Short mmCIF file of C-alpha atoms and ligand atoms in Angstrom, two decimals:
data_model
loop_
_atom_site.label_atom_id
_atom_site.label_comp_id
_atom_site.label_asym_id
_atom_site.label_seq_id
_atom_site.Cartn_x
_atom_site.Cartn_y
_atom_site.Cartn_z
CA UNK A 236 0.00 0.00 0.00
CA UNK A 237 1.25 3.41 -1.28
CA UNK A 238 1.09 6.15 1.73
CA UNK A 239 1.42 9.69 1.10
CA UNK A 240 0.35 11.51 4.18
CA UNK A 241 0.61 15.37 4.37
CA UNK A 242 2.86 16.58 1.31
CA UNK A 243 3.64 19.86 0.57
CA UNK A 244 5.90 21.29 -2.40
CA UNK A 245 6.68 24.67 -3.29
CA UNK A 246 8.55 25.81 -6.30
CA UNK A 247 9.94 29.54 -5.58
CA UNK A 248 7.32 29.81 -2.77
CA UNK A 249 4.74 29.52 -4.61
CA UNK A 250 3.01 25.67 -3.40
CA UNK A 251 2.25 23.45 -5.65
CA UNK A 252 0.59 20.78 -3.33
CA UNK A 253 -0.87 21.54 -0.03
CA UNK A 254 -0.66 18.78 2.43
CA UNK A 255 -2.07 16.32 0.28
CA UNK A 256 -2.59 12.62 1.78
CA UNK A 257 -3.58 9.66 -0.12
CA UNK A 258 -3.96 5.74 0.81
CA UNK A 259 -3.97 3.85 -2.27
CA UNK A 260 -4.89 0.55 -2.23
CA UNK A 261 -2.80 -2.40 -3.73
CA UNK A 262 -3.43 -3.46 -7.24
CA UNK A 263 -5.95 -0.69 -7.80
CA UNK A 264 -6.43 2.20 -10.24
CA UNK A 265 -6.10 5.47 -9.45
CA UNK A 266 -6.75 8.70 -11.35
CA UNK A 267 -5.29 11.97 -10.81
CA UNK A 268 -7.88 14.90 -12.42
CA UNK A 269 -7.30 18.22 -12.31
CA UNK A 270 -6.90 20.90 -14.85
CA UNK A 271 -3.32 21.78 -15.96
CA UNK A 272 -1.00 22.95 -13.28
CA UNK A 273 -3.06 21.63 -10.85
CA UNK A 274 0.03 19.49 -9.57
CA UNK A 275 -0.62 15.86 -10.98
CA UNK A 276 2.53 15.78 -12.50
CA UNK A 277 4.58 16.80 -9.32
CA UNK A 278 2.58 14.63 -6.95
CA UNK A 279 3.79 11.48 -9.39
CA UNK A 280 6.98 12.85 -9.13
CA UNK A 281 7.29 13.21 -5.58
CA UNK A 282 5.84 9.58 -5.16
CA UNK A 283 9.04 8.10 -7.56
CA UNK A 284 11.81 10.46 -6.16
CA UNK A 285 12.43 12.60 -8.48
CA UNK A 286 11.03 15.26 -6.40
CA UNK A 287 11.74 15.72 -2.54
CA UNK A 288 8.73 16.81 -0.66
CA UNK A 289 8.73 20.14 1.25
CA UNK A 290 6.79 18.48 4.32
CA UNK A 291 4.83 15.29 4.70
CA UNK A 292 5.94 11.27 4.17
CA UNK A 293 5.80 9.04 1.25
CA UNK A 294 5.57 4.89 2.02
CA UNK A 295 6.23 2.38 -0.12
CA UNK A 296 8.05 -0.78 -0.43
CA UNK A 297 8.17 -2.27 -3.88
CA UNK A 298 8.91 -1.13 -7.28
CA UNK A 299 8.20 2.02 -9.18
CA UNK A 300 7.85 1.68 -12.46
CA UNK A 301 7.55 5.93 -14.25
CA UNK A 302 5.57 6.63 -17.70
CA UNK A 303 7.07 9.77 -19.09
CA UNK A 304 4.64 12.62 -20.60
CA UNK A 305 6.98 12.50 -23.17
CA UNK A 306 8.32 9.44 -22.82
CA UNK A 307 11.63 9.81 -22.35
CA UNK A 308 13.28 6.47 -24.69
CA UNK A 309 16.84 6.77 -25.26
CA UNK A 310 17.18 7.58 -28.70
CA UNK A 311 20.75 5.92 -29.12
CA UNK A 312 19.72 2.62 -28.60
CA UNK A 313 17.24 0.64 -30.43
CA UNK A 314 13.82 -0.48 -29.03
CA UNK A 315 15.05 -3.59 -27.74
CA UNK A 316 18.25 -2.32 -26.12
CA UNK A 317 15.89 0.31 -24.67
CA UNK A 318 14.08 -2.16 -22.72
CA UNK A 319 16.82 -4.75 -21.90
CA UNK A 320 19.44 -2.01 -20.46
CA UNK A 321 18.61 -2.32 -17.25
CA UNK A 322 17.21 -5.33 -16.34
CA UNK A 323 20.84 -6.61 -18.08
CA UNK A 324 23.05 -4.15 -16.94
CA UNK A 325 24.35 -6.92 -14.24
CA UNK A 326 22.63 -10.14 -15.27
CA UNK A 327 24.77 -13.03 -16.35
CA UNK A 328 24.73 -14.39 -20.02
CA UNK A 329 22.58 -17.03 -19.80
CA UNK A 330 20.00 -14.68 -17.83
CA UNK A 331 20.19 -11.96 -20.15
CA UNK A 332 18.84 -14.09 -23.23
CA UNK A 333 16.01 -15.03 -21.00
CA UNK A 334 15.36 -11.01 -20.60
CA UNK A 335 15.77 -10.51 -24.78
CA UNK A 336 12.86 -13.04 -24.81
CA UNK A 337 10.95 -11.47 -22.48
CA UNK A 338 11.44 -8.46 -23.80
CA UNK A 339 10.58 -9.48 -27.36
CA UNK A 340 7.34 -11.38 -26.08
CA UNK A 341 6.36 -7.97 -23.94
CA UNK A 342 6.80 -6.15 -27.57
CA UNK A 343 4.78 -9.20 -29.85
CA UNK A 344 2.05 -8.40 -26.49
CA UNK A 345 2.25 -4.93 -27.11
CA UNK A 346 1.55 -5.10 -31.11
CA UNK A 347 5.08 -4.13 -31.72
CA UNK A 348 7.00 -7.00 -32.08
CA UNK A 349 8.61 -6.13 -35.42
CA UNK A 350 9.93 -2.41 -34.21
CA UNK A 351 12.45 -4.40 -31.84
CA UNK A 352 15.13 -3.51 -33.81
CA UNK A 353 14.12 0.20 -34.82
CA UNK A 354 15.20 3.47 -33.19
CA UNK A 355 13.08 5.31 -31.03
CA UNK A 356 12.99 8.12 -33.58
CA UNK A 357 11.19 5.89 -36.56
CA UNK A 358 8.08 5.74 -34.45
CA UNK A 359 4.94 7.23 -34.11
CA UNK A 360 3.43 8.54 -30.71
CA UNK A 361 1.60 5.39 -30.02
CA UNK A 362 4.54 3.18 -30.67
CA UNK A 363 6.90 5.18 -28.48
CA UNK A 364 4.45 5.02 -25.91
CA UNK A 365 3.98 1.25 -25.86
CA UNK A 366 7.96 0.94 -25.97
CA UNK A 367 7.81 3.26 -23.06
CA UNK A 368 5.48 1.55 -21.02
CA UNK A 369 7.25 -2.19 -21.72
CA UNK A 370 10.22 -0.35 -20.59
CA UNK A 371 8.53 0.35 -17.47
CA UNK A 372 7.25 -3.00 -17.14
CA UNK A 373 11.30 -4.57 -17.76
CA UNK A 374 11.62 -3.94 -14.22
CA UNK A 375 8.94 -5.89 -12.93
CA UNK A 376 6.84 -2.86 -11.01
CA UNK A 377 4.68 -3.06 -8.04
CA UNK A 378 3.28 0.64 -8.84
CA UNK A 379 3.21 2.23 -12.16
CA UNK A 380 3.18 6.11 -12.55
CA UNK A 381 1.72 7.36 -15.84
CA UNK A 382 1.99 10.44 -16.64
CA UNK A 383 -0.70 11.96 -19.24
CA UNK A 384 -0.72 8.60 -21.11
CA UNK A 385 -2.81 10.00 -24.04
CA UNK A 386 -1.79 13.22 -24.55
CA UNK A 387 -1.43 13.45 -28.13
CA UNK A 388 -2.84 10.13 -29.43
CA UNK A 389 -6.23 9.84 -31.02
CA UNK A 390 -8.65 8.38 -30.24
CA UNK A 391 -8.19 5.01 -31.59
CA UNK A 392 -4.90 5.19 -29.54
CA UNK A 393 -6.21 5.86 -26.49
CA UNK A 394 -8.58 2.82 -26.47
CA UNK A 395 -5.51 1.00 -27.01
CA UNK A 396 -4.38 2.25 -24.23
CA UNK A 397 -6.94 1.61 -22.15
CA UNK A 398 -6.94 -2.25 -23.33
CA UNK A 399 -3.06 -2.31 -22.56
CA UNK A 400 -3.23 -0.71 -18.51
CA UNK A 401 -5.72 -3.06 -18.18
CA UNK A 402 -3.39 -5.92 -19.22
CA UNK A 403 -1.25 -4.69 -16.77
CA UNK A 404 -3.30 -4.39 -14.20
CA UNK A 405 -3.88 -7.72 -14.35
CA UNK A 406 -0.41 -8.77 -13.35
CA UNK A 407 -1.31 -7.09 -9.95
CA UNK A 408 0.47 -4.13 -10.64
CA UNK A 409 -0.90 -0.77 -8.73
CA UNK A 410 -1.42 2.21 -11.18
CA UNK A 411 -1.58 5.72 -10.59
CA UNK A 412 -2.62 7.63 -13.56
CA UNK A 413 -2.35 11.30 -13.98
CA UNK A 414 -4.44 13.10 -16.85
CA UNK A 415 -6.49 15.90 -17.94
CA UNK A 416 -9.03 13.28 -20.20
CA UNK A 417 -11.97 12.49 -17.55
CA UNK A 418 -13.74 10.55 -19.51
CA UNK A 419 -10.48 7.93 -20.22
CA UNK A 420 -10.01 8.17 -16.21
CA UNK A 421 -13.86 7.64 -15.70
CA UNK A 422 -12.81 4.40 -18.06
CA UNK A 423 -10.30 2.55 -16.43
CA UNK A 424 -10.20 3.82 -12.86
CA UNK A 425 -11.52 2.63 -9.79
CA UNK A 426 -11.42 5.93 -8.03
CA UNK A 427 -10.38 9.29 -8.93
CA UNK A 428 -9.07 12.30 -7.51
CA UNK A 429 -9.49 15.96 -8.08
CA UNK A 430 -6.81 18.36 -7.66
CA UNK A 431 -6.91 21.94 -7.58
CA UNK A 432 -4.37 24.08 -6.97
CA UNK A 433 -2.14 21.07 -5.08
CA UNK A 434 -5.20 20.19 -2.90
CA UNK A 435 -7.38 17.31 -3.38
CA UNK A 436 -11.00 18.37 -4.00
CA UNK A 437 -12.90 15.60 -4.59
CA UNK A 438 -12.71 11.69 -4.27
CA UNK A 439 -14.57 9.85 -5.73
CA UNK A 440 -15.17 5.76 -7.18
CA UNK A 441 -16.75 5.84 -11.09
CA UNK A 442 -18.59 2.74 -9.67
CA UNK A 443 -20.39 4.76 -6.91
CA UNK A 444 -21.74 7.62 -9.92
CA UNK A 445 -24.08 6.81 -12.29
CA UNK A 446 -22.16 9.82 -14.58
CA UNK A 447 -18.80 10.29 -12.78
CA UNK A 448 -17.37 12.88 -15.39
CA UNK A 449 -20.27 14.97 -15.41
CA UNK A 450 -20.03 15.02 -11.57
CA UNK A 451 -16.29 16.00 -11.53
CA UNK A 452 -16.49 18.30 -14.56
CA UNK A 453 -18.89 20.56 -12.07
CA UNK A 454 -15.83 20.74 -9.75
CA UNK A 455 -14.05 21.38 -12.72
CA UNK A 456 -16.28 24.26 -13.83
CA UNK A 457 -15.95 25.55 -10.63
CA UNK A 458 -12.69 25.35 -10.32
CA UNK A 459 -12.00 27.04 -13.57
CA UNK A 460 -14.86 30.07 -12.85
CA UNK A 461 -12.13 30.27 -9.40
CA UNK A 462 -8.94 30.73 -11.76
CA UNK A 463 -10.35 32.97 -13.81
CA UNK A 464 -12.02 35.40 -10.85
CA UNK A 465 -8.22 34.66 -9.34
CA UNK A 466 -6.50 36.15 -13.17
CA UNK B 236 64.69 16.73 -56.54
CA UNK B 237 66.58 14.37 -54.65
CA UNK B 238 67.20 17.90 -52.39
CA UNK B 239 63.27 18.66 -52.60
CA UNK B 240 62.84 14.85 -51.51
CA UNK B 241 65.01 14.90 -48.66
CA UNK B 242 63.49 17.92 -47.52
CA UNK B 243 60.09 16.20 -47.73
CA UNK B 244 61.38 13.18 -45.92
CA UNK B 245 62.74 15.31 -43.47
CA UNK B 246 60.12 17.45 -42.65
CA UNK B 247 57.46 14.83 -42.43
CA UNK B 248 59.23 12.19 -40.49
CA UNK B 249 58.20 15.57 -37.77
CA UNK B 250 54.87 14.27 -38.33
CA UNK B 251 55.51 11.21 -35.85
CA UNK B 252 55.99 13.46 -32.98
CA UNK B 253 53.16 15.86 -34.41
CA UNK B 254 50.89 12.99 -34.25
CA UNK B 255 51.90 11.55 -31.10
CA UNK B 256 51.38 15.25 -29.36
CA UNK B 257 47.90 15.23 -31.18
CA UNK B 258 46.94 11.95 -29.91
CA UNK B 259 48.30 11.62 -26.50
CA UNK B 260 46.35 14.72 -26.27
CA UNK B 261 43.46 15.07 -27.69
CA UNK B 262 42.70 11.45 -25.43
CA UNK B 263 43.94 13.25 -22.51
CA UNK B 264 41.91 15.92 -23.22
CA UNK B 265 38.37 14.13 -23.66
CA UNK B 266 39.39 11.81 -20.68
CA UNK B 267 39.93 14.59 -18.51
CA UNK B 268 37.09 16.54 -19.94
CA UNK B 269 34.56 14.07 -19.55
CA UNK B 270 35.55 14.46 -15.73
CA UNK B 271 35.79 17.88 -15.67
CA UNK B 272 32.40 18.16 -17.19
CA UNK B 273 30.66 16.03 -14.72
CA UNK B 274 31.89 17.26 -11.89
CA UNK B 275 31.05 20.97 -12.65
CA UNK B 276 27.66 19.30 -11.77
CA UNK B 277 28.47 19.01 -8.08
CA UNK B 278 28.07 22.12 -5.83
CA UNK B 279 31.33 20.99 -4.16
CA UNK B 280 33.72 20.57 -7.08
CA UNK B 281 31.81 23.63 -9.43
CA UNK B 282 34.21 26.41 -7.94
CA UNK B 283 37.28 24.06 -7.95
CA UNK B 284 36.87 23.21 -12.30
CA UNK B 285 35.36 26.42 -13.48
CA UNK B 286 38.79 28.22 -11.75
CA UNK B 287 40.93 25.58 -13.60
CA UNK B 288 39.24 26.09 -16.63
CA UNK B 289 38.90 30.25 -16.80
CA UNK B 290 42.74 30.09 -16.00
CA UNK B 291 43.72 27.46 -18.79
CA UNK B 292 41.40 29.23 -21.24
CA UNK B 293 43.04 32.52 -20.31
CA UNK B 294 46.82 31.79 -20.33
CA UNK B 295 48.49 31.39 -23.69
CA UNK B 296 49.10 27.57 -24.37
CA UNK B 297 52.94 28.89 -25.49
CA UNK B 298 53.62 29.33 -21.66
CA UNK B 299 51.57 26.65 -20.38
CA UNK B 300 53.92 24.00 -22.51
CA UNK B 301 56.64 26.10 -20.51
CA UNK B 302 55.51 25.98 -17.03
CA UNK B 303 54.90 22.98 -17.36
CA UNK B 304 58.15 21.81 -18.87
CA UNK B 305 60.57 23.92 -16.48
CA UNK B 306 58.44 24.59 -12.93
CA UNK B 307 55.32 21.90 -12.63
CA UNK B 308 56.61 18.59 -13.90
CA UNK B 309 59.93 18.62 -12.38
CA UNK B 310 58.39 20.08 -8.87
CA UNK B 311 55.95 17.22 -9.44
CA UNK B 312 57.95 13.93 -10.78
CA UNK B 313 61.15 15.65 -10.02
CA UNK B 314 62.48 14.43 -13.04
CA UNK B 315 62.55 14.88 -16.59
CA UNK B 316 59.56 13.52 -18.29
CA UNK B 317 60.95 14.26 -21.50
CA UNK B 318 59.82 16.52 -24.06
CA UNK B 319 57.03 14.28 -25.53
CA UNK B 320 55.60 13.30 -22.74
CA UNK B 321 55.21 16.72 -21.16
CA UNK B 322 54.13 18.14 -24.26
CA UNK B 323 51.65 15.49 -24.25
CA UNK B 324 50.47 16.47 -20.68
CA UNK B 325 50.29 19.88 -20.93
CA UNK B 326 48.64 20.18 -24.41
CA UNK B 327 46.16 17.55 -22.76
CA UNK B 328 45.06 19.18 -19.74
CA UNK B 329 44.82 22.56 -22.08
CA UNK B 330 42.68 21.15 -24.88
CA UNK B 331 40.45 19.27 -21.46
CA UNK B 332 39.71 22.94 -20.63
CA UNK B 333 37.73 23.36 -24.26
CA UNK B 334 36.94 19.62 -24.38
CA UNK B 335 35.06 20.23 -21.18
CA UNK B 336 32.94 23.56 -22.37
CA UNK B 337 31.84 22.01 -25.49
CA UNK B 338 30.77 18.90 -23.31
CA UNK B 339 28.87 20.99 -20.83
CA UNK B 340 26.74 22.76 -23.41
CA UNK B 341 25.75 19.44 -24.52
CA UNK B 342 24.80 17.70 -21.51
CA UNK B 343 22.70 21.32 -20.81
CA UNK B 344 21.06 21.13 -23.96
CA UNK B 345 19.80 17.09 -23.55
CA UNK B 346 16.63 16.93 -21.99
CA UNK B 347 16.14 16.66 -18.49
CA UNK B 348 14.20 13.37 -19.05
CA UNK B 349 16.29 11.96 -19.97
CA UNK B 350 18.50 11.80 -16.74
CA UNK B 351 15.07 11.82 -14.93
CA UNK B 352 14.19 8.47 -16.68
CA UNK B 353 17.74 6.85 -15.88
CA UNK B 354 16.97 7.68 -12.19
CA UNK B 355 13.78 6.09 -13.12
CA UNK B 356 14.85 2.98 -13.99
CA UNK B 357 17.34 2.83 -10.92
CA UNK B 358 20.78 3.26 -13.16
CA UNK B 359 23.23 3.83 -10.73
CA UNK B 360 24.86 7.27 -11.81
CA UNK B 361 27.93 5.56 -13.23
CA UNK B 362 26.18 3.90 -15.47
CA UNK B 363 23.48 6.75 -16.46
CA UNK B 364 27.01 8.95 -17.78
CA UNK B 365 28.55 5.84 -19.55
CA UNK B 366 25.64 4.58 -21.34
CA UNK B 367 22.71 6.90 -21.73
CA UNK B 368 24.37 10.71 -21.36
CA UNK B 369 27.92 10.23 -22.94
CA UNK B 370 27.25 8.38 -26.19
CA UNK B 371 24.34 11.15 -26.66
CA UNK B 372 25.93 14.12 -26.09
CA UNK B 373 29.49 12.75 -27.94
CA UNK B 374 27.45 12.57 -30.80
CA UNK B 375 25.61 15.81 -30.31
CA UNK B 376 28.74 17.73 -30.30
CA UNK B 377 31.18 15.72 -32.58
CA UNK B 378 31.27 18.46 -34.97
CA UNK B 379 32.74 20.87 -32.03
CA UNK B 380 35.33 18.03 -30.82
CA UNK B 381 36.66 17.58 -34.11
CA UNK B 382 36.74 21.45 -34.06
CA UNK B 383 38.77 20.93 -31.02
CA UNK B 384 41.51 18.05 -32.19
CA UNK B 385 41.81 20.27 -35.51
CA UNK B 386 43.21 23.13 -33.22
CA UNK B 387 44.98 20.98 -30.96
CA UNK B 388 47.03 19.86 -34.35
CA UNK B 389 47.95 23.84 -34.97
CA UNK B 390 48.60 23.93 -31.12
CA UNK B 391 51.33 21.05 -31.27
CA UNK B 392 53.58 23.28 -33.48
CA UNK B 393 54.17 25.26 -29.49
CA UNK B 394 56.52 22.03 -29.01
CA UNK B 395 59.37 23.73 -30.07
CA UNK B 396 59.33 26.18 -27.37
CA UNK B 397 60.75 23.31 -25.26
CA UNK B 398 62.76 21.55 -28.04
CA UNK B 399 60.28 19.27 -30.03
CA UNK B 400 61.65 18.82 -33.32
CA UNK B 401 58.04 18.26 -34.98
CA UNK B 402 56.72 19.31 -38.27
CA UNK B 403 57.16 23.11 -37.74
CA UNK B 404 60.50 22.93 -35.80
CA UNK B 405 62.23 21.12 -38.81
CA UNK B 406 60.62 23.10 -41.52
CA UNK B 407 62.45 26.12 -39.27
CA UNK B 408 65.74 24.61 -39.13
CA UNK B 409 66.15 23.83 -42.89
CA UNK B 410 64.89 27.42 -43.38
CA UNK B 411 67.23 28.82 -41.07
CA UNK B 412 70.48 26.43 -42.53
CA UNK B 413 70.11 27.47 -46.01
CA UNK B 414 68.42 31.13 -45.82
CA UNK B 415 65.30 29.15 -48.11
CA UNK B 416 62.15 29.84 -46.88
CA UNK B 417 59.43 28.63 -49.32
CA UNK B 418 60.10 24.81 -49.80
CA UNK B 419 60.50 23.94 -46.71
CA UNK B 420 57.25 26.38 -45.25
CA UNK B 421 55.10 25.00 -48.23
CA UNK B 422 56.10 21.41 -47.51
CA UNK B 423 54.91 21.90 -43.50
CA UNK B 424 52.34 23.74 -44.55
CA UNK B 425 50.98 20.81 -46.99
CA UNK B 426 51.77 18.59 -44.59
CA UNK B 427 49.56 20.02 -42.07
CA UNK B 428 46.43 20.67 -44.17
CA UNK B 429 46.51 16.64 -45.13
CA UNK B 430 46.42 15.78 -41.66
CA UNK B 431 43.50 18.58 -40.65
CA UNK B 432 42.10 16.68 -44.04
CA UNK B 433 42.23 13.45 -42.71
CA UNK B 434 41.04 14.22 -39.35
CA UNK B 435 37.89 15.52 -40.82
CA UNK B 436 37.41 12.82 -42.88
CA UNK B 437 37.52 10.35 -40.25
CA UNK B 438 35.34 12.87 -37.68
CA UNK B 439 32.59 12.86 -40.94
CA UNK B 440 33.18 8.76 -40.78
CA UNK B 441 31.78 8.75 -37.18
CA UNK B 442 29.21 10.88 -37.72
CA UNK B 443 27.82 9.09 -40.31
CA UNK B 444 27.55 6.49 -37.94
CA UNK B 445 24.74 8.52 -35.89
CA UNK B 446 21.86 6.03 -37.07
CA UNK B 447 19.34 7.29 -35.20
CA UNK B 448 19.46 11.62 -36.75
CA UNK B 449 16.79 14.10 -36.35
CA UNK B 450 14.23 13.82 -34.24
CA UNK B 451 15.30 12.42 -31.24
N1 ADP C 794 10.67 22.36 -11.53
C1 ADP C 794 9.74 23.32 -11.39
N2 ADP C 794 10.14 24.60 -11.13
C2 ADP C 794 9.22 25.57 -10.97
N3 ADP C 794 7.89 25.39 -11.04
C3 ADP C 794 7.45 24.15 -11.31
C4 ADP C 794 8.35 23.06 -11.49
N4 ADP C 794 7.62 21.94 -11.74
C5 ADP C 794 6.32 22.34 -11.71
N5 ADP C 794 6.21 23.65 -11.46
C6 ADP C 794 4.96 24.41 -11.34
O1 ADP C 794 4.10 23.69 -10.51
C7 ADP C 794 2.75 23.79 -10.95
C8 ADP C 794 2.16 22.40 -11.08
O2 ADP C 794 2.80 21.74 -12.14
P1 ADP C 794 2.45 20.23 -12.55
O3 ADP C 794 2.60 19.38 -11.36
O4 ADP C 794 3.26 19.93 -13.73
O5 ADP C 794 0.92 20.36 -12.93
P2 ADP C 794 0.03 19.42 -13.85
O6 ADP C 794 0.80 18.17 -14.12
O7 ADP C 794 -1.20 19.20 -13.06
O8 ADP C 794 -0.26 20.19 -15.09
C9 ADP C 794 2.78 24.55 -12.23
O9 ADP C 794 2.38 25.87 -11.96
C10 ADP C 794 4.21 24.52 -12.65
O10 ADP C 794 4.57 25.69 -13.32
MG1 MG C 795 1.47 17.37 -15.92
#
């Protein structure tokens, strides 16, 4: 179970989450809302490392696996080598063919078995983003962070998306998702989270609603009438 | 012609210790850059390299190959290194200085992600600057290094402030034996340009190599 009790962060003194707590339950799905700038991105950043709280504690034991925005492959290394660097980096011989194959049948999973051998740079958004997310998944994650996982992709894409956390999920693996798109958190999520202005304004489970994203979108609205009496 | 041939033999047979100079140096130099350039990134070391570097960068490399040659290395080794080697030594530890600059502007200019995703994936930091932020940013600025070993080849011709009988230094003593100065200028000169020539040729070799282009 994934702990964040009271977080704050400030950038230049200017906070970007407000003692912010969240329990999230193992091997569940959990949205981040919020209109941009909100703070989804830094809470998912605070929650890997890559960002050290101002106040507050972050528990958890067990991997973190982290979906760039923008992905983020290395562009000097092929698709494959991309996804087998790590988990290789100190494995003996013998175990690193059994990670090529693994890696190869994650990519034939993903629908991009033949791109093993490409560079990042002959692919289109939706590829890179599968190669990004079986790169995340090399490492055998308890928790995955995405970060806006369909920015950019159409619409076809994004159902693929959908269909592909949900694969994942059902390895067990806990996912946090952070995104602007209601209606593709009202999709896959079990329960999602508002954020406004790095505090968490509403929380609530798309099973409990009979129209979840019209029910957050009149935070939203509200939220947005704030900002602009705030401008 | 048999004179003109000598001359040719004589003067280029200088190219041995020009090319050793340019070598031993120009490895020095990225060796020693590399670690210059990574450690700027650490509060504790920043002062430390950017002092080394503004004072290399600001002394000519004329005296450097000098102090060097008569005050560091013997105060150091306390004995002679020899002309080679300390020309080797100090040209490397100048051309680190550059080596270092061009390096920094390219690790500024890669994405932040892209050390944010080695973290990530729990690369130990080692690892992060050997495999995923060298090879990148080596690429990125090849054009500038070979910038960089082109000058260090013009730079080597400073050996003769110490002794060096290179290229230059024998194209000199001819001139200076016979009172002739264009054959044996011309043939340094030519000499020089073939190497620069070469150098690019093999810096456009490896930079074909960069499979992956554009948009990275
Ligand atoms: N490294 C940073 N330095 C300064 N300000 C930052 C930094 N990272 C984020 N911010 C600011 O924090 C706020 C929240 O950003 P972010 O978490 O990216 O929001 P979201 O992902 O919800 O769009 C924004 O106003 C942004 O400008
Ligand atoms: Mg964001």
């Amino acid at each position: 179970m994934l702990r964040i009790c009271n977080i704050g962060k400030s950038f230049n003194n200017i906070a970007v989450l407000n003692d912010v707590s969240v329990h999230v339950e193992e091997s569940s799905i959990l949205g981040l809302a919020g209109p941009s700038g909100s703070g989804k991105s830094t809470l998912l950043r605070c929650i890997q490392g890559l960002e050290k709280p101002d106040a507050g504690s972050i528990k958890y034991d067990g991997k973190i696996g982290f979906m760039f925005q923008d992905f983020q492959l290395f562009p000097h290394m092929t698709v494959l080598q991309n996804l087998v660097y790590t988990p290789t980096r100190k494995a003996a011989s013998e175990k690193k063919q059994q990670y090529i194959a693994k890696a190869n049948t994650l990519l034939k999973e993903l629908g991009i078995g033949a791109k093993a051998g490409n560079y990042p740079s002959t692919l289109s958004g939706g590829q890179k983003q599968r190669v990004a997310l079986a790169r995340s998944l090399m490492i055998d994650p308890d928790l995955l962070l995405c970060d806006e996982p369909t920015s950019g992709l159409d619409v076809a894409t994004i159902s693929d998306v959908v269909a592909l956390l949900r694969k994942v999920h059902k390895r067990n693996v806990t996912i946090i998702i952070a995104s602007h798109d209601l209606d593709f958190l009202v999709e896959i999520c079990d329960r999602i989270m508002l954020l406004k202005s790095g505090q968490i304004i509403a929380d609530v489970r798309p099973s409990q609603h009979t129209n979840t994203a019209l029910h957050l979108k009149s935070f939203y609205d509200f939220s947005c009438d704030d900002a602009r009496e705030q401008a | 012609m048999s004179k003109l041939l000598s001359d040719v033999f004589y003067i280029g047979s200088g190219a041995a210790l020009t090319m050793e100079l340019l070598v031993g140096g120009i490895l020095l130099g990225l060796a020693l850059g590399v670690v210059f350039a990574i450690l700027r990134r650490y509060r504790w070391a920043r002062p430390v390299i950017c002092g080394l570097v503004s004072v290399i960068r600001g002394t000519p490399v004329l005296l450097q190959i000098s102090i060097f040659y008569f005050i560091l290395i013997p105060a150091l080794f306390r004995c002679d290194l020899g002309i080679r080697a300390t020309g080797i030594i100090a040209l490397g530890i100048n051309s680190a200085a550059y080596v270092s600059e061009i390096l920094r502007g390219g690790i500024e200019s890669l994405p932040k992600g892209q050390f944010e995703a080695a973290y990530a994936l729990g690369i130990p930091p080692f690892y992060m600057w050997r495999d995923i932020i060298l090879p990148q940013v080596i690429m990125n600025v090849l054009p500038s290094l070979v910038n960089e070993t082109v000058s260090l080849l013009k730079e080597t011709a400073l050996i003769a402030t110490i002794g060096g009988m290179d290229i230059t230094r024998r194209a000199q003593a001819i001139a200076a034996a016979r009172y002739e100065y264009f054959t044996p200028l011309c043939i340094a000169a030519v000499t020089y340009y073939a190497l620069v020539r070469i150098l690019e040729f093999i810096g456009k070799k490896i930079e074909n190599r960069k499979l992956y282009a554009e948009n990275m």
